[in-house]
mmCIF file of C-alpha atoms in Angstrom:
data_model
loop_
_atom_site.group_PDB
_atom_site.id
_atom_site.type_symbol
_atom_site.label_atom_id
_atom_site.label_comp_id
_atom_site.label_asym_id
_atom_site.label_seq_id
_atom_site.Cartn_x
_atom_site.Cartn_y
_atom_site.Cartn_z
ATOM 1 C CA UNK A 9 128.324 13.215 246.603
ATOM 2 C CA UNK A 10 131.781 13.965 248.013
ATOM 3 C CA UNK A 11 133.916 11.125 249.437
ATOM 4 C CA UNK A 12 134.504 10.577 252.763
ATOM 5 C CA UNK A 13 138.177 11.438 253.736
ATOM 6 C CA UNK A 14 140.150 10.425 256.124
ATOM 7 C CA UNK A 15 140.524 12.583 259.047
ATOM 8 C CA UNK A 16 144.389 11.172 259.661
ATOM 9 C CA UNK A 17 145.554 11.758 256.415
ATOM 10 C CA UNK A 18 143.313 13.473 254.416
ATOM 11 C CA UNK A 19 142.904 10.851 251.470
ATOM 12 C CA UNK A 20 139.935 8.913 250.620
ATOM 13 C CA UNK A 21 138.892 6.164 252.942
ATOM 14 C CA UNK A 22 139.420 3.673 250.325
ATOM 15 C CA UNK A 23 143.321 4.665 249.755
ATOM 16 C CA UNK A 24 143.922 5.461 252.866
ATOM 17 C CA UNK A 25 147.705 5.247 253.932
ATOM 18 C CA UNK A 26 147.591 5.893 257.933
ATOM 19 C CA UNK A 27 149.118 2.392 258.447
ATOM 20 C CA UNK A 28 152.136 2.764 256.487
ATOM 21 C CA UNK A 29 152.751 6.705 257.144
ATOM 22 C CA UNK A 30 156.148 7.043 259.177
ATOM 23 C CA UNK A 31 157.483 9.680 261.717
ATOM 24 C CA UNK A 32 161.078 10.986 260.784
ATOM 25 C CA UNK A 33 162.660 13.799 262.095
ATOM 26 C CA UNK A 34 165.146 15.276 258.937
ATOM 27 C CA UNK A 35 168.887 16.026 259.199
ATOM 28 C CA UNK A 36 167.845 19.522 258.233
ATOM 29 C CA UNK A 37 165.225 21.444 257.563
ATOM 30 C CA UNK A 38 163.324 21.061 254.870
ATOM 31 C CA UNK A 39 161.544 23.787 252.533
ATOM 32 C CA UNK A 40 159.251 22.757 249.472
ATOM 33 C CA UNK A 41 159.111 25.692 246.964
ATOM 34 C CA UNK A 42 155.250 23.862 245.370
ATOM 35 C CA UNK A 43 154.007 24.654 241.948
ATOM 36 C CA UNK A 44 150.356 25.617 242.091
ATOM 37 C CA UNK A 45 149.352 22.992 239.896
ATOM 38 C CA UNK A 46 150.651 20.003 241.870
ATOM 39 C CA UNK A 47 147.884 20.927 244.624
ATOM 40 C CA UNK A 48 145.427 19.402 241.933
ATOM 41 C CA UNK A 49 147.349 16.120 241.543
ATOM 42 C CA UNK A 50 145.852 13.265 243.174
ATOM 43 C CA UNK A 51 148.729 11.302 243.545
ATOM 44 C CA UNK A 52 151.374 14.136 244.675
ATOM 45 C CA UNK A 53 154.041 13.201 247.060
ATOM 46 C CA UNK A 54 154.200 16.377 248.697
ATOM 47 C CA UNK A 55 151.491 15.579 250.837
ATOM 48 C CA UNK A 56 153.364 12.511 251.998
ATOM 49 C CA UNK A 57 156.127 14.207 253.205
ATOM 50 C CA UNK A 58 153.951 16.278 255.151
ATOM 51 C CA UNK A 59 152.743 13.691 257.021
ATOM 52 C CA UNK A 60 156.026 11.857 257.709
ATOM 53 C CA UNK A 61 158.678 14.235 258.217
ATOM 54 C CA UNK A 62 159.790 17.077 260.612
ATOM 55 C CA UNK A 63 160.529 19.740 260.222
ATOM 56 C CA UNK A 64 159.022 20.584 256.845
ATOM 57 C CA UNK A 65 157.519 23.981 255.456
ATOM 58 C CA UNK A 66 155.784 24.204 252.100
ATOM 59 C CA UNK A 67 155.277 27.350 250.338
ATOM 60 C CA UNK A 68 152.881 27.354 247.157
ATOM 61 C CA UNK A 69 153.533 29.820 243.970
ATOM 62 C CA UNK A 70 155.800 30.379 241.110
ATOM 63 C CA UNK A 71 156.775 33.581 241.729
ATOM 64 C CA UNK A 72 158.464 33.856 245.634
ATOM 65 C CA UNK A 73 160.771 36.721 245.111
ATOM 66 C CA UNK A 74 158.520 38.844 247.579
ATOM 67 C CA UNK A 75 157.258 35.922 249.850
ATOM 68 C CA UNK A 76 157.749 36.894 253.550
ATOM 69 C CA UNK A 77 157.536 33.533 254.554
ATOM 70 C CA UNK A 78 160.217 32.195 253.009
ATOM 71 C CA UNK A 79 162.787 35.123 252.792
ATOM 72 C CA UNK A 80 162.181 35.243 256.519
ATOM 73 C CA UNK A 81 163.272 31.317 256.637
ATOM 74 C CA UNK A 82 165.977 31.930 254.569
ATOM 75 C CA UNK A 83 167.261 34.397 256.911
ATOM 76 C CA UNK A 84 167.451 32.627 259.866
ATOM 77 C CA UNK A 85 169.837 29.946 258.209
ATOM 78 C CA UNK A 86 173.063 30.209 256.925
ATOM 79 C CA UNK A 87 174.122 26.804 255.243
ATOM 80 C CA UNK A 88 171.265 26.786 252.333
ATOM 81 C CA UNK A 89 171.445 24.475 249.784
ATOM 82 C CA UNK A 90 168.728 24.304 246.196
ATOM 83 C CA UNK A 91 168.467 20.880 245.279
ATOM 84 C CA UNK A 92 167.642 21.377 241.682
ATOM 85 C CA UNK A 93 170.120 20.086 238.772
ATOM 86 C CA UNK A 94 171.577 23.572 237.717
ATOM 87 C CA UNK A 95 174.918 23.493 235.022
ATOM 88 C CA UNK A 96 177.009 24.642 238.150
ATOM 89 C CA UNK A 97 175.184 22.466 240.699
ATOM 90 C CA UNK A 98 177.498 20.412 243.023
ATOM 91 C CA UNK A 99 177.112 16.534 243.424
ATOM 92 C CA UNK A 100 175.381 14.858 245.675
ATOM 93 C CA UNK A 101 176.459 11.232 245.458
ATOM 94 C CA UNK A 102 174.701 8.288 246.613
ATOM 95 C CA UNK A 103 177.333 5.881 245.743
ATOM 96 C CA UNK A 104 178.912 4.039 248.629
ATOM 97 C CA UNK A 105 181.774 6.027 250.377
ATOM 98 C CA UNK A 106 180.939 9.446 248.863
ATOM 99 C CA UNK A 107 178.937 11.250 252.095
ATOM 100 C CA UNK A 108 181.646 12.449 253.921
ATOM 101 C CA UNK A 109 181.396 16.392 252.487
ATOM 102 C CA UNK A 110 177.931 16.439 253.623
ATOM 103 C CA UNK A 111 178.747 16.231 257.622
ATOM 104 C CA UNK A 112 181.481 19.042 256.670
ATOM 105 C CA UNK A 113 178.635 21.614 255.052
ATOM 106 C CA UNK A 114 176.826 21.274 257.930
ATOM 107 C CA UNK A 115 173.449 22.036 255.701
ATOM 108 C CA UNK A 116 171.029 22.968 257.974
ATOM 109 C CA UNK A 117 168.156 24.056 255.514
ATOM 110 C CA UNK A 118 167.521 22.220 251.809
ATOM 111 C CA UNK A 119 164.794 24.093 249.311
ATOM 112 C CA UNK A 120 162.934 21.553 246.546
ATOM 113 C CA UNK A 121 161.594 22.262 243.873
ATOM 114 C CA UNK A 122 158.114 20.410 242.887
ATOM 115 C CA UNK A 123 156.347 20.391 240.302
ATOM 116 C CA UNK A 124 156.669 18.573 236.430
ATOM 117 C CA UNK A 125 159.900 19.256 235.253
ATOM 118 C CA UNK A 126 158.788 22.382 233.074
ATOM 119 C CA UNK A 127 157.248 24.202 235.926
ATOM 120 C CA UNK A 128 159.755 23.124 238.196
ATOM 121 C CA UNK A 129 162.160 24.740 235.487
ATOM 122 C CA UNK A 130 159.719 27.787 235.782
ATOM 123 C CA UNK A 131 159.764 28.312 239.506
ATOM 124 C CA UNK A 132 163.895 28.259 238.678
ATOM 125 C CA UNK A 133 164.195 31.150 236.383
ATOM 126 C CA UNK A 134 161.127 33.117 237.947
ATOM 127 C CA UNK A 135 163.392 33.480 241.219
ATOM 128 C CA UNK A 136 166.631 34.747 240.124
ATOM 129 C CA UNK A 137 167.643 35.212 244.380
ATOM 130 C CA UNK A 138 167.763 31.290 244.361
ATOM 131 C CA UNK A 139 170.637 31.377 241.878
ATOM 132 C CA UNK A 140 172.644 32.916 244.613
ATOM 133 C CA UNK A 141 172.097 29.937 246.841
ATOM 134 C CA UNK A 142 174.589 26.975 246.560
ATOM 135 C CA UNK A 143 172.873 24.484 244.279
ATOM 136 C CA UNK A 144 172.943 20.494 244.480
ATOM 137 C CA UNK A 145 171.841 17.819 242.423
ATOM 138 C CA UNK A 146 171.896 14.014 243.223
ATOM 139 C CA UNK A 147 173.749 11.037 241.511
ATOM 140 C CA UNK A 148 173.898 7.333 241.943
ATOM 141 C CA UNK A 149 170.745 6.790 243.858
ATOM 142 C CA UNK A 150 168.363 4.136 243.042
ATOM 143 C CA UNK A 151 165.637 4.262 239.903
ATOM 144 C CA UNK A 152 162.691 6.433 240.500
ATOM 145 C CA UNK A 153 159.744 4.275 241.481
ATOM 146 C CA UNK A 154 157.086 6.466 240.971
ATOM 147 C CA UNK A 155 155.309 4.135 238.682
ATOM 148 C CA UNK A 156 152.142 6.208 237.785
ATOM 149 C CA UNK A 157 152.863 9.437 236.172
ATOM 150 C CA UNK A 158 155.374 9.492 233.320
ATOM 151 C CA UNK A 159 158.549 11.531 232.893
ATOM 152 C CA UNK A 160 160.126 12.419 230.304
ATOM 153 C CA UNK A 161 163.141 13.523 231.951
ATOM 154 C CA UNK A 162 166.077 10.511 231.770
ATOM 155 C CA UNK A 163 166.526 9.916 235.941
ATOM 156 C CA UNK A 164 163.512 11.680 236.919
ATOM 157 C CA UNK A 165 162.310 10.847 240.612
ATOM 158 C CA UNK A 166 159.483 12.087 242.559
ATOM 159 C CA UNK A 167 159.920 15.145 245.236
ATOM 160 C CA UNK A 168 159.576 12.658 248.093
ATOM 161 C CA UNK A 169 162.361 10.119 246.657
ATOM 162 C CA UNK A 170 164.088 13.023 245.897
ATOM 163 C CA UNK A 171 163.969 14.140 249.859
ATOM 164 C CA UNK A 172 164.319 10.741 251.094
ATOM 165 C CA UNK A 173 168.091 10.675 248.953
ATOM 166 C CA UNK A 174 169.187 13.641 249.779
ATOM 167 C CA UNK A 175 168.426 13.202 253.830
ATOM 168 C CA UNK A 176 170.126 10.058 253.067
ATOM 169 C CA UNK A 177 173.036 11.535 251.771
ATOM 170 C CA UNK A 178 173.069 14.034 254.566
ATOM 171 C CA UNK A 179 172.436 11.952 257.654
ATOM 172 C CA UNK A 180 175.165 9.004 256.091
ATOM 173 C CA UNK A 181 171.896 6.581 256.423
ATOM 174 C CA UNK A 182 169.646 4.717 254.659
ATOM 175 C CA UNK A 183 167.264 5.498 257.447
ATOM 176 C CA UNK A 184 165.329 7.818 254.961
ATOM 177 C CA UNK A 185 164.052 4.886 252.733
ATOM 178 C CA UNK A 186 161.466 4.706 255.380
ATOM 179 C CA UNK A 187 159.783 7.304 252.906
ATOM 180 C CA UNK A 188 159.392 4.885 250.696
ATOM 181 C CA UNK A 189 156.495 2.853 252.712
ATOM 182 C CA UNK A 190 153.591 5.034 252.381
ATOM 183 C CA UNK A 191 154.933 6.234 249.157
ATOM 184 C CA UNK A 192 154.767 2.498 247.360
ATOM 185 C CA UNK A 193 151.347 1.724 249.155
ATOM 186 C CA UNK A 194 150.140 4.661 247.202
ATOM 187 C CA UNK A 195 151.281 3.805 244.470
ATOM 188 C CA UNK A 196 150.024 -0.099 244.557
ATOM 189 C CA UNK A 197 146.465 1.101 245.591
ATOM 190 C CA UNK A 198 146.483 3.299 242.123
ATOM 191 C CA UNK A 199 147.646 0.059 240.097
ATOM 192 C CA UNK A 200 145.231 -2.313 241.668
ATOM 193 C CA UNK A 201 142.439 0.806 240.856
ATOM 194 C CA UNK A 202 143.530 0.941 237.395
ATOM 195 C CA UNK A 203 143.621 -2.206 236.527
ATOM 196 C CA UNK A 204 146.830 -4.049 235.225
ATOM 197 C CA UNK A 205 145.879 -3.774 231.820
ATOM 198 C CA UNK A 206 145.563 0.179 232.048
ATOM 199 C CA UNK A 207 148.739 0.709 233.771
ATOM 200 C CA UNK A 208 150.786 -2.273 231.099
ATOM 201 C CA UNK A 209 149.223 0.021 228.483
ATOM 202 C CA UNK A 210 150.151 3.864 229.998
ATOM 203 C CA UNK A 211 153.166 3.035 232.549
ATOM 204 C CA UNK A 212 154.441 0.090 232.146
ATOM 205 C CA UNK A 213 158.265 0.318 230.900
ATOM 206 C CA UNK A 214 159.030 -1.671 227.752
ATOM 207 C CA UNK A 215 161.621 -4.080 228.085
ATOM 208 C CA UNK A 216 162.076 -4.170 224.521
#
């Protein structure tokens, strides 16, 4: 028998996260460029963002060279940036006192990547029109927190902490962390599910 979803925010009544979701408006727009595979992944932040910040388009595929959609966004914005960690890509710096060349760029749209790092990888070299685009990749922000799926890329963060820093870095704020609400309850509702035992055994970082 199916479960009974919520009609707020789509997630089973038991994990629902309508009292911690958040309404932010982002310094720019934002553009998700989703692997298809992360539509099957129960505990994908995408959705999140969805839910909790404007304005925000999400285009599904791998292959985008010929999407309508999205060439058409691309068009109507001049000051694009790619945040995915290229060789050439430019810094993005969390650290205190390092925002000030964001106000100058004036971005006004930001593409992500999501998807593992492999596919996200994938999505890179299958859409050769993206190396065009001025690239970014961010530095000195906190430790990923995404608890219950496993990296094994050194710095890996999920695509919503990954938003939430870089909306940070371009609004000068910390107002972004707000993100991080619904985002944690998620995550402690999976834990508690799991059991403490299963997630000391699969997640759990050694401090060894």
């Amino acid at each position: 028998m199916p479960r009974k979803l919520c009609e707020s925010c789509g997630r089973p009544l038991n994990v629902c996260l309508c009292d911690d979701l958040v309404n932010l408006k982002a310094p720019c727009e934002v553009a998700i460029l989703q692997h298809p595979s992360e539509l099957k992944q129960p505990l994908a932040t995408v959705p999140i963002l969805k839910l909790c910040l404007q304005p925000l388009e999400i285009f599904v595929g791998e292959d985008f060279s010929e999407h309508i959609g999205l060439h058409a966004l691309l068009a109507r914005h001049k000051n694009i940036r790619v945040l995915y960690p290229d060789v050439d890509a430019a810094q993005w710096s969390l650290d205190t006192g390092s925002q000030q060349v964001a106000v100058a760029d004036n971005v006004d749209l930001l593409l992500v990547i999501d998807g593992t790092w492999r596919k996200a990888k994938r999505i890179w070299l299958s859409n050769p029109f993206l190396h065009g685009l001025d690239c970014v990749k961010l530095t000195g922000g906190p430790e990923g927190q995404y608890q219950v799926r496993s990296t094994t890329v050194e710095g890996g963060i999920s695509t919503l902490e990954a938003v939430a820093q870089a909306c940070n870095y371009l609004s000068q704020s910390n107002e972004f962390d707000e993100l991080y609400k619904p985002f944690k309850a998620m995550i402690d509702m999976q834990i508690k599910k799991m059991g403490p035992e299963v997630f000391k055994a699969h997640y759990e970082k050694s401090n060894d």
